[in-house]
Structures are given as structure tokens and as C-alpha cells.
Amino acid sequence: MKVISIVGARPQLVKLAPVAAAFAKTEHEHFIVHTGQHYDADLSDVFFSGLGIPDPDVHLGVGSGSHGVQTGAVLSALDPVLEREKPDWVLVYGDTNSTIAGALSAVKMHLPVAHLEAGLRSFNRRMPEEHNRVLTDHCADLLLAPTEEAMRHLEREGLADRARLAGDVMVDICLRIRDAVLAGEHPAPPLPEGIDPSQPFLLATLHRPDNTDDPERLAALVESLAGLPLPVALAAHPRLVARAEEHGIKLAQGSVHVGRPLPYAGLVAAVLASSGVVTDSGGLQKEAFLLRRICTTIRPETEWVETVDSGWNVLVPDPHTLAPSEWAATVTRTAPTRDPGTPYGDGRAAENVVRLLEEWRGGSRHA
Ligand code: UD1
């Protein structure tokens, strides 16, 4: 079996790591296409080197652009690659522009598509990720769902016969790296200057267009972080840095110490060293949950509802509308004591993915 993984943005590289490792234990041919959606070393190269992912077989080099330009560039660059490689499966990951472009390119060439992390829904159509995941699910042949909740969404949309519960591959990688960090196999996390990891601090990230692109909102959110009673290590995504510069908003103010995006082991180590996480990232909400740190999410909703139901994650869409003491009390609240169980699987999801691809319709794409 020949499988082409199409990836391009940072969270997809994290998901690719355990999948590539699972394929490496088999006879299957696993071919990696990097679209180039993320190109900064901090968002791309450090994940390949840090997580032991083989170098991409093909790099499309599409870079940044508006949604249409970026998605279209991936689409047109993929055609000759898929035509030449003729894979048995095209595997797309998550919900980025690289995901929808990969899926669309493959279905139009009558190649079977599997969608890893299928069935997640925020029900917020303002998010580009929501369009990407809904459209990808509806055009893919095999839907690899991370959770029971995702399976229910797919069933409600009439996609149950194509859906399989695989578990969440992020558990595989997060727990593996957690163990390596705890065993001292990684250097101390590269935290921003001014953060002492032996003292209480909060780890923060902010990158969603809904939070970064409106100058008034961004200024208010930065002020909310700046007013917190603990030092805040802000691992700043290039989009955040670019928007803040554009609008003349100073990120390093009050409690906020600004640093670069963290490599994966650095992120896991930083979460473990922190008292809690403040974020609008999907992946980080779940990493905080898996590493048992409280998370406060600056969004009106989340796809990872299990983190909220178990009390480890609290949604605060507009922190600047809370009284400063209430906001501070929320991000420094005590952790729940109830065991949250394993809603994201047991850390063997990547093996399930390989098996489900092997088994689908008796292993024949034409069945
Ligand atoms: C993308 C995904 C988002 C994911 C995020 C993880 C889409 C629609 N969004 O958002 O789901 O959570 O990745 O990081 O696919 N930039 C750089 N260097 C880079 C890449 C981007 O400076 O290597 C800057 C550019 O100014 C670019 C902006 O960041 O315009 C946004 O990048 P883009 O890939 O469009 O989306 P993300 O915000 O990273």
C-alpha cells in the first residue's frame, strides 16, 4: 500500500510524527508532501528534526496568501504530484487550507482520501477551519474520528458509514514526548527572557484571526494578559507579531514576556513547568488536558468539548469584559480532582490509522 500524507501547517506536523513512525514499522510506502503553508523554521523545520519525522519527499513551497490564493496554489501544485505517484490513499490532517486543498485535489483525481481528525465541529462558520473540516469530511472516503463526539457529528451529517473511531494521534505524540521530558532527555524549554521556570507562570498563545486581526480586540486581549498577577510567557505566532506591529500594539507589557513559538518538546516542557495555559489554539487546549494543567481558552466555543466537560478547560471569549479579579481568579483556579478518563484514546491511535487504511473495503480502493 502506498500512502501520501499531505501536511503544511505546524499542527499537522505534530500529527504526522506518530503516523510516520507507525508506517515506518510496516512494509507500506509512506510518502510525505509538505505544501509549504508554514515555512518559518520555528513553525516547520524544528518539528521535522525535533520529532524525528523523515524529510518531505516533495515540498510545494506555496507560502502565505489569502485563503483562495493559498488553497488554489496547493491545489494546482498537487495535481502533477498525485498524477505521478498514484497512491492507494491520500491522507489529509486536521482543518487547514492544506487539508481541504489536499482532499479536493485527490477526489478530483479519483484517489481515495482519508481524513485524520474527522468529525470535529465548532459550529462557528466564521472560522476558516470550520469550512475546511466540513468540506473535507464530506468529500473524503474514510473518516478517522478522534473521539466519540466526533463520531456523533459525522453520524448526524449522514456520514456514519464512512466513519471509524481511530482515537487521537496527538495523544500518542504528547505522552511520548512528556515521558522523554520527564526523563530529562530534552533541554529546558526556551522560555522568554524574564520567565523563571522554577516560579509560577502562565503559558500563553494567541493566533486566531478572530483574536488577532481586529486592532481593538487584540489591544484589549493583550491588556488582559498584561494585567494578570503571574508572569505570562507568550509564545508568539508570526501572525500575532505581524498584526501587533501593523497596529502599533506592544505585546511585551505588564506581566507579558514575549518569546518565539516553541518546538514541540519545548512546548510540552513549558506546559509541565507552568501553572496553567491561556490560549486560543485547539491543540494546546488538549495538550494542557493531557499534561494535567488547567487551560483557559479565549474563544466562544471549542471542538474539544471533553476538556471543558471534565473541568480542565474554561472558555472565556472576552476576558476584557470580566472584572480583573475575576479574570485572574479564572486563570489561576485550582485544578479539578476528578479523573477525566481517556476521551482521546490510549496513545495508540496512529497504529489504528494504519490498520483502518489497510482494512478499508478489504484493502482495495476499487471495492
Ligand atoms: C494556520 C491554520 C490554523 C492553524 C494554524 C497553526 C488555516 C486556515 N489556518 O493558521 O488552523 O491553527 O495554522 O499555526 O489553514 N506566517 C509566517 N510564517 C509562516 C507561516 C505564516 O510569518 O511560516 C504568517 C504570515 O503573515 C501569514 C500568517 O502568518 O499570512 C498566517 O499564516 P497562515 O498559514 O495563513 O495561517 P495561520 O494563522 O498560521
mmCIF file of C-alpha atoms and ligand atoms in Angstrom:
data_model
loop_
_atom_site.group_PDB
_atom_site.id
_atom_site.type_symbol
_atom_site.label_atom_id
_atom_site.label_comp_id
_atom_site.label_asym_id
_atom_site.label_seq_id
_atom_site.Cartn_x
_atom_site.Cartn_y
_atom_site.Cartn_z
ATOM 1 C CA MET A 1 0.000 0.000 0.000
ATOM 2 C CA LYS A 2 1.285 3.453 -0.889
ATOM 3 C CA VAL A 3 0.010 6.344 1.247
ATOM 4 C CA ILE A 4 0.668 10.026 0.635
ATOM 5 C CA SER A 5 0.402 12.285 3.691
ATOM 6 C CA ILE A 6 -0.282 15.909 2.830
ATOM 7 C CA VAL A 7 0.754 18.387 5.517
ATOM 8 C CA GLY A 8 1.723 22.036 5.628
ATOM 9 C CA ALA A 9 0.961 23.772 8.909
ATOM 10 C CA ARG A 10 2.511 23.304 12.335
ATOM 11 C CA PRO A 11 -0.262 21.239 13.992
ATOM 12 C CA GLN A 12 -0.221 18.831 11.061
ATOM 13 C CA LEU A 13 3.466 18.132 11.589
ATOM 14 C CA VAL A 14 2.759 17.132 15.190
ATOM 15 C CA LYS A 15 0.053 14.704 13.970
ATOM 16 C CA LEU A 16 2.289 13.431 11.177
ATOM 17 C CA ALA A 17 5.052 12.364 13.609
ATOM 18 C CA PRO A 18 3.263 9.351 15.173
ATOM 19 C CA VAL A 19 1.676 8.387 11.844
ATOM 20 C CA ALA A 20 5.066 8.388 10.061
ATOM 21 C CA ALA A 21 6.521 6.334 12.935
ATOM 22 C CA ALA A 22 3.659 3.813 12.674
ATOM 23 C CA PHE A 23 4.152 3.467 8.905
ATOM 24 C CA ALA A 24 7.906 3.028 9.400
ATOM 25 C CA LYS A 25 7.141 -0.200 11.296
ATOM 26 C CA THR A 26 5.302 -1.643 8.272
ATOM 27 C CA GLU A 27 6.093 -2.599 4.681
ATOM 28 C CA HIS A 28 3.861 0.185 3.368
ATOM 29 C CA GLU A 29 5.298 3.072 1.378
ATOM 30 C CA HIS A 30 4.659 6.377 3.142
ATOM 31 C CA PHE A 31 5.299 9.458 1.038
ATOM 32 C CA ILE A 32 5.225 12.949 2.589
ATOM 33 C CA VAL A 33 4.139 16.090 0.746
ATOM 34 C CA HIS A 34 4.768 19.413 2.538
ATOM 35 C CA THR A 35 2.657 22.152 0.995
ATOM 36 C CA GLY A 36 4.823 24.927 2.427
ATOM 37 C CA GLN A 37 1.859 26.692 4.093
ATOM 38 C CA HIS A 38 4.175 27.176 7.079
ATOM 39 C CA TYR A 39 7.751 27.950 6.076
ATOM 40 C CA ASP A 40 9.405 29.658 9.085
ATOM 41 C CA ALA A 41 11.873 27.260 10.740
ATOM 42 C CA ASP A 42 10.024 27.775 14.066
ATOM 43 C CA LEU A 43 6.762 26.529 12.547
ATOM 44 C CA SER A 44 8.114 23.804 10.303
ATOM 45 C CA ASP A 45 11.750 22.581 10.311
ATOM 46 C CA VAL A 46 12.025 22.235 14.103
ATOM 47 C CA PHE A 47 9.098 19.812 14.060
ATOM 48 C CA PHE A 48 10.732 17.539 11.482
ATOM 49 C CA SER A 49 14.078 17.499 13.288
ATOM 50 C CA GLY A 50 12.650 17.514 16.831
ATOM 51 C CA LEU A 51 10.096 14.765 16.262
ATOM 52 C CA GLY A 52 12.225 12.561 14.023
ATOM 53 C CA ILE A 53 9.934 12.906 11.002
ATOM 54 C CA PRO A 54 11.550 11.888 7.693
ATOM 55 C CA ASP A 55 12.172 14.842 5.360
ATOM 56 C CA PRO A 56 9.281 15.527 2.991
ATOM 57 C CA ASP A 57 9.550 13.706 -0.338
ATOM 58 C CA VAL A 58 8.092 16.742 -2.078
ATOM 59 C CA HIS A 59 7.898 20.380 -0.942
ATOM 60 C CA LEU A 60 5.369 22.506 -2.822
ATOM 61 C CA GLY A 61 6.597 25.827 -1.377
ATOM 62 C CA VAL A 62 3.249 27.640 -1.604
ATOM 63 C CA GLY A 63 3.786 30.017 1.362
ATOM 64 C CA SER A 64 1.281 32.542 2.714
ATOM 65 C CA GLY A 65 -1.609 34.255 0.950
ATOM 66 C CA SER A 66 -5.332 34.874 1.171
ATOM 67 C CA HIS A 67 -7.432 31.747 1.637
ATOM 68 C CA GLY A 68 -8.212 31.434 -2.059
ATOM 69 C CA VAL A 69 -4.666 32.091 -3.198
ATOM 70 C CA GLN A 70 -3.125 29.689 -0.695
ATOM 71 C CA THR A 71 -5.686 26.908 -1.235
ATOM 72 C CA GLY A 72 -5.547 27.318 -5.002
ATOM 73 C CA ALA A 73 -1.750 27.252 -5.059
ATOM 74 C CA VAL A 74 -1.732 23.933 -3.171
ATOM 75 C CA LEU A 75 -4.404 22.510 -5.485
ATOM 76 C CA SER A 76 -2.565 23.311 -8.675
ATOM 77 C CA ALA A 77 0.824 22.239 -7.319
ATOM 78 C CA LEU A 78 -0.544 18.887 -6.119
ATOM 79 C CA ASP A 79 -2.027 17.666 -9.388
ATOM 80 C CA PRO A 80 1.257 16.605 -11.021
ATOM 81 C CA VAL A 81 2.498 15.015 -7.784
ATOM 82 C CA LEU A 82 -0.607 12.856 -7.323
ATOM 83 C CA GLU A 83 -0.684 12.048 -11.035
ATOM 84 C CA ARG A 84 2.910 10.814 -10.870
ATOM 85 C CA GLU A 85 2.781 8.962 -7.542
ATOM 86 C CA LYS A 86 -0.624 7.256 -7.955
ATOM 87 C CA PRO A 87 -1.076 6.450 -4.244
ATOM 88 C CA ASP A 88 -3.560 3.942 -2.833
ATOM 89 C CA TRP A 89 -4.524 6.538 -0.215
ATOM 90 C CA VAL A 90 -4.191 10.264 0.230
ATOM 91 C CA LEU A 91 -4.166 11.097 3.947
ATOM 92 C CA VAL A 92 -5.047 14.640 4.990
ATOM 93 C CA TYR A 93 -4.835 16.023 8.511
ATOM 94 C CA GLY A 94 -6.961 18.393 10.578
ATOM 95 C CA ASP A 95 -8.548 21.538 9.213
ATOM 96 C CA THR A 96 -6.128 23.897 7.498
ATOM 97 C CA ASN A 97 -6.113 25.222 3.954
ATOM 98 C CA SER A 98 -3.615 22.461 3.137
ATOM 99 C CA THR A 99 -6.205 19.893 4.309
ATOM 100 C CA ILE A 100 -9.048 20.993 2.056
ATOM 101 C CA ALA A 101 -6.718 21.521 -0.903
ATOM 102 C CA GLY A 102 -5.216 18.046 -0.489
ATOM 103 C CA ALA A 103 -8.612 16.384 -0.216
ATOM 104 C CA LEU A 104 -10.067 18.254 -3.163
ATOM 105 C CA SER A 105 -7.109 17.582 -5.407
ATOM 106 C CA ALA A 106 -7.260 13.850 -4.602
ATOM 107 C CA VAL A 107 -11.024 13.340 -5.059
ATOM 108 C CA LYS A 108 -10.921 15.094 -8.402
ATOM 109 C CA MET A 109 -8.304 12.563 -9.496
ATOM 110 C CA HIS A 110 -10.448 9.667 -8.158
ATOM 111 C CA LEU A 111 -7.900 8.841 -5.494
ATOM 112 C CA PRO A 112 -9.227 7.563 -2.158
ATOM 113 C CA VAL A 113 -8.963 10.132 0.608
ATOM 114 C CA ALA A 114 -8.772 9.513 4.339
ATOM 115 C CA HIS A 115 -9.303 12.408 6.736
ATOM 116 C CA LEU A 116 -7.476 12.189 10.027
ATOM 117 C CA GLU A 117 -9.199 14.161 12.818
ATOM 118 C CA ALA A 118 -12.560 13.950 11.072
ATOM 119 C CA GLY A 119 -15.839 14.998 12.656
ATOM 120 C CA LEU A 120 -14.674 17.900 14.791
ATOM 121 C CA ARG A 121 -17.092 20.798 14.795
ATOM 122 C CA SER A 122 -17.080 24.237 16.388
ATOM 123 C CA PHE A 123 -20.379 25.186 14.657
ATOM 124 C CA ASN A 124 -18.778 28.594 14.127
ATOM 125 C CA ARG A 125 -18.818 29.356 10.419
ATOM 126 C CA ARG A 126 -16.617 32.416 10.945
ATOM 127 C CA MET A 127 -13.666 30.089 11.432
ATOM 128 C CA PRO A 128 -11.809 29.147 8.244
ATOM 129 C CA GLU A 129 -11.080 25.795 9.910
ATOM 130 C CA GLU A 130 -14.801 25.007 10.173
ATOM 131 C CA HIS A 131 -15.299 25.308 6.395
ATOM 132 C CA ASN A 132 -12.174 23.252 5.827
ATOM 133 C CA ARG A 133 -13.189 20.393 8.098
ATOM 134 C CA VAL A 134 -16.835 20.180 6.993
ATOM 135 C CA LEU A 135 -15.924 20.199 3.305
ATOM 136 C CA THR A 136 -13.087 17.722 3.788
ATOM 137 C CA ASP A 137 -15.320 15.298 5.707
ATOM 138 C CA HIS A 138 -17.974 15.430 3.021
ATOM 139 C CA CYS A 139 -15.567 14.655 0.197
ATOM 140 C CA ALA A 140 -13.357 12.051 1.903
ATOM 141 C CA ASP A 141 -13.859 8.272 1.621
ATOM 142 C CA LEU A 142 -12.689 7.300 5.097
ATOM 143 C CA LEU A 143 -13.250 9.472 8.147
ATOM 144 C CA LEU A 144 -10.836 8.789 11.002
ATOM 145 C CA ALA A 145 -12.511 10.307 14.048
ATOM 146 C CA PRO A 146 -10.555 11.130 17.198
ATOM 147 C CA THR A 147 -13.478 10.953 19.661
ATOM 148 C CA GLU A 148 -16.980 9.552 20.219
ATOM 149 C CA GLU A 149 -18.284 13.113 19.973
ATOM 150 C CA ALA A 150 -16.724 13.458 16.502
ATOM 151 C CA MET A 151 -18.371 10.151 15.508
ATOM 152 C CA ARG A 152 -21.752 11.565 16.585
ATOM 153 C CA HIS A 153 -21.251 14.688 14.466
ATOM 154 C CA LEU A 154 -20.441 12.563 11.431
ATOM 155 C CA GLU A 155 -23.478 10.372 12.013
ATOM 156 C CA ARG A 156 -25.722 13.447 12.238
ATOM 157 C CA GLU A 157 -24.380 14.605 8.867
ATOM 158 C CA GLY A 158 -25.151 11.255 7.246
ATOM 159 C CA LEU A 159 -21.515 10.140 7.146
ATOM 160 C CA ALA A 160 -21.634 7.237 9.639
ATOM 161 C CA ASP A 161 -20.871 4.526 7.073
ATOM 162 C CA ARG A 162 -17.560 6.172 6.211
ATOM 163 C CA ALA A 163 -16.573 6.974 9.802
ATOM 164 C CA ARG A 164 -14.305 4.944 12.079
ATOM 165 C CA LEU A 165 -13.140 5.747 15.599
ATOM 166 C CA ALA A 166 -9.335 5.857 15.452
ATOM 167 C CA GLY A 167 -8.528 7.834 18.611
ATOM 168 C CA ASP A 168 -6.406 10.949 18.657
ATOM 169 C CA VAL A 169 -2.849 10.689 17.331
ATOM 170 C CA MET A 170 -1.897 13.759 19.371
ATOM 171 C CA VAL A 171 -2.164 11.600 22.478
ATOM 172 C CA ASP A 172 0.467 9.250 21.029
ATOM 173 C CA ILE A 173 2.996 12.001 20.483
ATOM 174 C CA CYS A 174 2.165 14.144 23.524
ATOM 175 C CA LEU A 175 2.569 11.281 26.005
ATOM 176 C CA ARG A 176 5.740 10.027 24.319
ATOM 177 C CA ILE A 177 7.354 13.461 24.499
ATOM 178 C CA ARG A 178 6.049 14.025 28.062
ATOM 179 C CA ASP A 179 7.843 10.864 29.182
ATOM 180 C CA ALA A 180 11.057 11.938 27.424
ATOM 181 C CA VAL A 181 10.874 15.402 29.025
ATOM 182 C CA LEU A 182 10.273 13.916 32.481
ATOM 183 C CA ALA A 183 13.209 11.546 31.908
ATOM 184 C CA GLY A 184 15.441 14.584 31.282
ATOM 185 C CA GLU A 185 16.009 13.743 27.623
ATOM 186 C CA HIS A 186 15.319 17.303 26.446
ATOM 187 C CA PRO A 187 16.950 20.610 27.415
ATOM 188 C CA ALA A 188 14.990 23.164 29.456
ATOM 189 C CA PRO A 189 12.250 24.883 27.409
ATOM 190 C CA PRO A 190 13.377 28.054 25.623
ATOM 191 C CA LEU A 191 11.123 30.386 27.625
ATOM 192 C CA PRO A 192 11.047 34.139 27.040
ATOM 193 C CA GLU A 193 13.558 36.236 28.945
ATOM 194 C CA GLY A 194 12.240 37.207 32.360
ATOM 195 C CA ILE A 195 10.366 33.924 32.949
ATOM 196 C CA ASP A 196 11.817 31.807 35.753
ATOM 197 C CA PRO A 197 10.523 28.265 35.187
ATOM 198 C CA SER A 198 11.036 27.399 38.867
ATOM 199 C CA GLN A 199 8.477 30.080 39.830
ATOM 200 C CA PRO A 200 4.742 30.065 38.961
ATOM 201 C CA PHE A 201 3.988 31.378 35.478
ATOM 202 C CA LEU A 202 1.343 31.030 32.787
ATOM 203 C CA LEU A 203 1.985 29.867 29.242
ATOM 204 C CA ALA A 204 0.015 31.781 26.586
ATOM 205 C CA THR A 205 -0.519 31.655 22.821
ATOM 206 C CA LEU A 206 -2.823 33.702 20.591
ATOM 207 C CA HIS A 207 -3.057 33.312 16.824
ATOM 208 C CA ARG A 208 -6.644 33.010 15.588
ATOM 209 C CA PRO A 209 -7.726 35.692 13.120
ATOM 210 C CA ASP A 210 -10.794 36.424 15.303
ATOM 211 C CA ASN A 211 -8.433 37.418 18.123
ATOM 212 C CA THR A 212 -5.537 38.982 16.215
ATOM 213 C CA ASP A 213 -6.946 40.824 13.248
ATOM 214 C CA ASP A 214 -9.198 43.467 14.866
ATOM 215 C CA PRO A 215 -6.817 46.016 16.447
ATOM 216 C CA GLU A 216 -9.215 46.997 19.247
ATOM 217 C CA ARG A 217 -9.806 43.419 20.238
ATOM 218 C CA LEU A 218 -6.137 42.493 20.065
ATOM 219 C CA ALA A 219 -5.178 45.506 22.204
ATOM 220 C CA ALA A 220 -7.821 44.534 24.787
ATOM 221 C CA LEU A 221 -6.662 40.901 24.892
ATOM 222 C CA VAL A 222 -3.012 41.877 25.334
ATOM 223 C CA GLU A 223 -4.056 44.242 28.131
ATOM 224 C CA SER A 224 -5.932 41.400 29.829
ATOM 225 C CA LEU A 225 -2.812 39.228 29.740
ATOM 226 C CA ALA A 226 -0.646 42.150 30.879
ATOM 227 C CA GLY A 227 -2.809 42.675 33.976
ATOM 228 C CA LEU A 228 -2.533 39.107 35.270
ATOM 229 C CA PRO A 229 -0.907 38.563 38.669
ATOM 230 C CA LEU A 230 1.534 35.912 37.345
ATOM 231 C CA PRO A 231 4.235 36.298 34.686
ATOM 232 C CA VAL A 232 2.893 35.272 31.277
ATOM 233 C CA ALA A 233 5.196 33.503 28.777
ATOM 234 C CA LEU A 234 3.681 34.443 25.412
ATOM 235 C CA ALA A 235 4.973 32.107 22.662
ATOM 236 C CA ALA A 236 4.119 34.426 19.793
ATOM 237 C CA HIS A 237 2.974 33.059 16.410
ATOM 238 C CA PRO A 238 4.182 35.141 13.418
ATOM 239 C CA ARG A 239 0.595 36.185 12.667
ATOM 240 C CA LEU A 240 0.302 37.724 16.153
ATOM 241 C CA VAL A 241 3.648 39.502 15.842
ATOM 242 C CA ALA A 242 2.739 40.802 12.356
ATOM 243 C CA ARG A 243 -0.706 42.090 13.401
ATOM 244 C CA ALA A 244 0.598 43.689 16.605
ATOM 245 C CA GLU A 245 3.324 45.509 14.656
ATOM 246 C CA GLU A 246 0.863 46.589 11.976
ATOM 247 C CA HIS A 247 -1.490 48.101 14.560
ATOM 248 C CA GLY A 248 1.224 49.557 16.817
ATOM 249 C CA ILE A 249 0.308 47.267 19.735
ATOM 250 C CA LYS A 250 3.112 46.452 22.160
ATOM 251 C CA LEU A 251 2.983 42.793 23.135
ATOM 252 C CA ALA A 252 5.616 42.975 25.896
ATOM 253 C CA GLN A 253 3.745 44.922 28.561
ATOM 254 C CA GLY A 254 2.879 44.336 32.234
ATOM 255 C CA SER A 255 3.120 40.622 33.039
ATOM 256 C CA VAL A 256 3.684 39.601 29.420
ATOM 257 C CA HIS A 257 7.102 38.287 28.318
ATOM 258 C CA VAL A 258 7.295 37.579 24.607
ATOM 259 C CA GLY A 259 9.140 34.669 23.066
ATOM 260 C CA ARG A 260 9.201 32.720 19.819
ATOM 261 C CA PRO A 261 6.939 29.776 19.011
ATOM 262 C CA LEU A 262 8.176 26.704 20.874
ATOM 263 C CA PRO A 263 9.409 23.465 19.344
ATOM 264 C CA TYR A 264 7.207 20.531 20.394
ATOM 265 C CA ALA A 265 9.317 19.153 23.263
ATOM 266 C CA GLY A 266 9.837 22.744 24.436
ATOM 267 C CA LEU A 267 6.091 23.277 24.440
ATOM 268 C CA VAL A 268 5.421 20.104 26.418
ATOM 269 C CA ALA A 269 8.149 21.049 28.908
ATOM 270 C CA ALA A 270 6.766 24.588 29.185
ATOM 271 C CA VAL A 271 3.225 23.313 29.857
ATOM 272 C CA LEU A 272 4.563 20.937 32.513
ATOM 273 C CA ALA A 273 6.561 23.757 34.148
ATOM 274 C CA SER A 274 3.611 26.181 34.056
ATOM 275 C CA SER A 275 0.764 26.748 36.494
ATOM 276 C CA GLY A 276 -1.682 26.891 33.609
ATOM 277 C CA VAL A 277 -2.281 27.747 29.978
ATOM 278 C CA VAL A 278 -4.132 30.631 28.302
ATOM 279 C CA THR A 279 -4.688 30.063 24.585
ATOM 280 C CA ASP A 280 -6.885 30.112 21.516
ATOM 281 C CA SER A 281 -5.152 27.078 19.980
ATOM 282 C CA GLY A 282 -7.057 23.828 19.557
ATOM 283 C CA GLY A 283 -4.020 21.619 20.022
ATOM 284 C CA LEU A 284 -2.769 23.373 23.128
ATOM 285 C CA GLN A 285 -6.141 23.016 24.907
ATOM 286 C CA LYS A 286 -5.782 19.290 24.550
ATOM 287 C CA GLU A 287 -2.080 19.187 25.391
ATOM 288 C CA ALA A 288 -2.852 21.050 28.634
ATOM 289 C CA PHE A 289 -5.572 18.462 29.361
ATOM 290 C CA LEU A 290 -3.246 15.522 28.660
ATOM 291 C CA LEU A 291 -0.473 17.062 30.763
ATOM 292 C CA ARG A 292 -2.960 17.947 33.528
ATOM 293 C CA ARG A 293 -2.602 21.689 33.568
ATOM 294 C CA ILE A 294 -5.651 23.951 33.698
ATOM 295 C CA CYS A 295 -6.431 25.768 30.481
ATOM 296 C CA THR A 296 -8.346 28.979 29.830
ATOM 297 C CA THR A 297 -9.428 29.307 26.214
ATOM 298 C CA ILE A 298 -10.031 32.690 24.609
ATOM 299 C CA ARG A 299 -12.769 31.534 22.270
ATOM 300 C CA PRO A 300 -16.583 31.295 22.424
ATOM 301 C CA GLU A 301 -16.564 27.564 21.707
ATOM 302 C CA THR A 302 -14.250 24.593 21.368
ATOM 303 C CA GLU A 303 -14.130 21.447 19.265
ATOM 304 C CA TRP A 304 -12.548 19.638 22.227
ATOM 305 C CA VAL A 305 -15.648 19.666 24.436
ATOM 306 C CA GLU A 306 -14.287 16.857 26.627
ATOM 307 C CA THR A 307 -11.672 19.244 28.055
ATOM 308 C CA VAL A 308 -14.466 21.569 29.195
ATOM 309 C CA ASP A 309 -16.855 18.852 30.413
ATOM 310 C CA SER A 310 -14.114 17.475 32.653
ATOM 311 C CA GLY A 311 -13.459 20.910 34.172
ATOM 312 C CA TRP A 312 -9.853 21.224 32.920
ATOM 313 C CA ASN A 313 -10.686 23.884 30.330
ATOM 314 C CA VAL A 314 -12.806 27.025 30.723
ATOM 315 C CA LEU A 315 -13.931 29.159 27.778
ATOM 316 C CA VAL A 316 -13.584 32.908 28.245
ATOM 317 C CA PRO A 317 -14.393 34.542 24.905
ATOM 318 C CA ASP A 318 -13.942 38.120 26.118
ATOM 319 C CA PRO A 319 -11.564 38.348 29.090
ATOM 320 C CA HIS A 320 -11.529 42.152 28.879
ATOM 321 C CA THR A 321 -15.226 42.254 29.819
ATOM 322 C CA LEU A 322 -14.569 40.500 33.152
ATOM 323 C CA ALA A 323 -13.507 42.298 36.308
ATOM 324 C CA PRO A 324 -9.690 41.943 36.525
ATOM 325 C CA SER A 325 -10.014 39.960 39.769
ATOM 326 C CA GLU A 326 -12.495 37.531 38.183
ATOM 327 C CA TRP A 327 -10.256 37.048 35.135
ATOM 328 C CA ALA A 328 -7.223 36.471 37.374
ATOM 329 C CA ALA A 329 -9.181 34.023 39.544
ATOM 330 C CA THR A 330 -10.245 32.082 36.441
ATOM 331 C CA VAL A 331 -6.767 31.574 35.002
ATOM 332 C CA THR A 332 -5.314 30.646 38.411
ATOM 333 C CA ARG A 333 -8.239 28.448 39.603
ATOM 334 C CA THR A 334 -7.482 25.127 41.270
ATOM 335 C CA ALA A 335 -7.400 22.027 39.083
ATOM 336 C CA PRO A 336 -10.285 19.547 39.220
ATOM 337 C CA THR A 337 -9.664 16.439 41.287
ATOM 338 C CA ARG A 338 -11.968 14.053 39.378
ATOM 339 C CA ASP A 339 -10.216 11.633 36.989
ATOM 340 C CA PRO A 340 -11.098 12.823 33.461
ATOM 341 C CA GLY A 341 -10.553 9.382 31.886
ATOM 342 C CA THR A 342 -9.184 8.944 28.367
ATOM 343 C CA PRO A 343 -11.661 10.541 25.948
ATOM 344 C CA TYR A 344 -8.903 10.912 23.326
ATOM 345 C CA GLY A 345 -7.782 7.301 23.328
ATOM 346 C CA ASP A 346 -4.930 5.323 24.789
ATOM 347 C CA GLY A 347 -1.963 6.646 22.791
ATOM 348 C CA ARG A 348 -2.134 4.002 20.036
ATOM 349 C CA ALA A 349 -4.198 5.956 17.532
ATOM 350 C CA ALA A 350 -1.511 6.026 14.820
ATOM 351 C CA GLU A 351 -1.454 2.210 14.738
ATOM 352 C CA ASN A 352 -5.245 2.270 14.422
ATOM 353 C CA VAL A 353 -4.934 4.666 11.493
ATOM 354 C CA VAL A 354 -2.608 2.308 9.619
ATOM 355 C CA ARG A 355 -4.864 -0.674 10.367
ATOM 356 C CA LEU A 356 -8.023 1.144 9.281
ATOM 357 C CA LEU A 357 -6.407 2.140 5.985
ATOM 358 C CA GLU A 358 -5.338 -1.480 5.437
ATOM 359 C CA GLU A 359 -8.762 -2.857 6.245
ATOM 360 C CA TRP A 360 -10.983 -0.381 4.447
ATOM 361 C CA ARG A 361 -13.092 -2.223 1.889
ATOM 362 C CA GLY A 362 -10.852 -5.254 2.169
ATOM 363 C CA GLY A 363 -7.799 -3.174 1.343
ATOM 364 C CA SER A 364 -8.996 -2.450 -2.169
ATOM 365 C CA ARG A 365 -9.637 1.119 -3.203
ATOM 366 C CA HIS A 366 -11.877 -0.053 -6.006
ATOM 367 C CA ALA A 367 -14.118 -2.307 -3.877
HETATM 368 C C1 UD1 B 1 -2.954 28.042 10.161
HETATM 369 C C2 UD1 B 1 -4.287 27.284 10.121
HETATM 370 C C3 UD1 B 1 -4.823 27.149 11.536
HETATM 371 C C4 UD1 B 1 -3.795 26.540 12.475
HETATM 372 C C5 UD1 B 1 -2.523 27.356 12.395
HETATM 373 C C6 UD1 B 1 -1.447 26.801 13.288
HETATM 374 C C7 UD1 B 1 -5.632 27.732 8.088
HETATM 375 C C8 UD1 B 1 -6.813 28.433 7.555
HETATM 376 N N1 UD1 B 1 -5.293 28.044 9.359
HETATM 377 O O1 UD1 B 1 -3.208 29.338 10.637
HETATM 378 O O2 UD1 B 1 -5.949 26.292 11.503
HETATM 379 O O3 UD1 B 1 -4.297 26.571 13.802
HETATM 380 O O4 UD1 B 1 -2.079 27.354 11.029
HETATM 381 O O5 UD1 B 1 -0.364 27.672 13.350
HETATM 382 O O6 UD1 B 1 -5.054 26.932 7.404
HETATM 383 N N2 UD1 B 1 3.327 33.279 8.675
HETATM 384 C C9 UD1 B 1 4.678 33.429 8.807
HETATM 385 N N3 UD1 B 1 5.474 32.331 8.665
HETATM 386 C C10 UD1 B 1 4.981 31.095 8.392
HETATM 387 C C11 UD1 B 1 3.593 30.949 8.241
HETATM 388 C C12 UD1 B 1 2.775 32.038 8.390
HETATM 389 O O7 UD1 B 1 5.171 34.512 9.051
HETATM 390 O O8 UD1 B 1 5.777 30.142 8.301
HETATM 391 C C13 UD1 B 1 2.445 34.456 8.850
HETATM 392 C C14 UD1 B 1 2.098 35.156 7.559
HETATM 393 O O9 UD1 B 1 1.964 36.501 7.853
HETATM 394 C C15 UD1 B 1 0.751 34.553 7.238
HETATM 395 C C16 UD1 B 1 0.148 34.377 8.614
HETATM 396 O O10 UD1 B 1 1.233 34.015 9.452
HETATM 397 O O11 UD1 B 1 -0.031 35.351 6.400
HETATM 398 C C17 UD1 B 1 -0.922 33.351 8.684
HETATM 399 O O12 UD1 B 1 -0.452 32.084 8.199
HETATM 400 P P1 UD1 B 1 -1.488 31.015 7.607
HETATM 401 O O13 UD1 B 1 -0.771 29.794 7.209
HETATM 402 O O14 UD1 B 1 -2.367 31.680 6.589
HETATM 403 O O15 UD1 B 1 -2.441 30.715 8.818
HETATM 404 P P2 UD1 B 1 -2.165 30.509 10.376
HETATM 405 O O16 UD1 B 1 -2.664 31.690 11.111
HETATM 406 O O17 UD1 B 1 -0.772 30.054 10.655
#
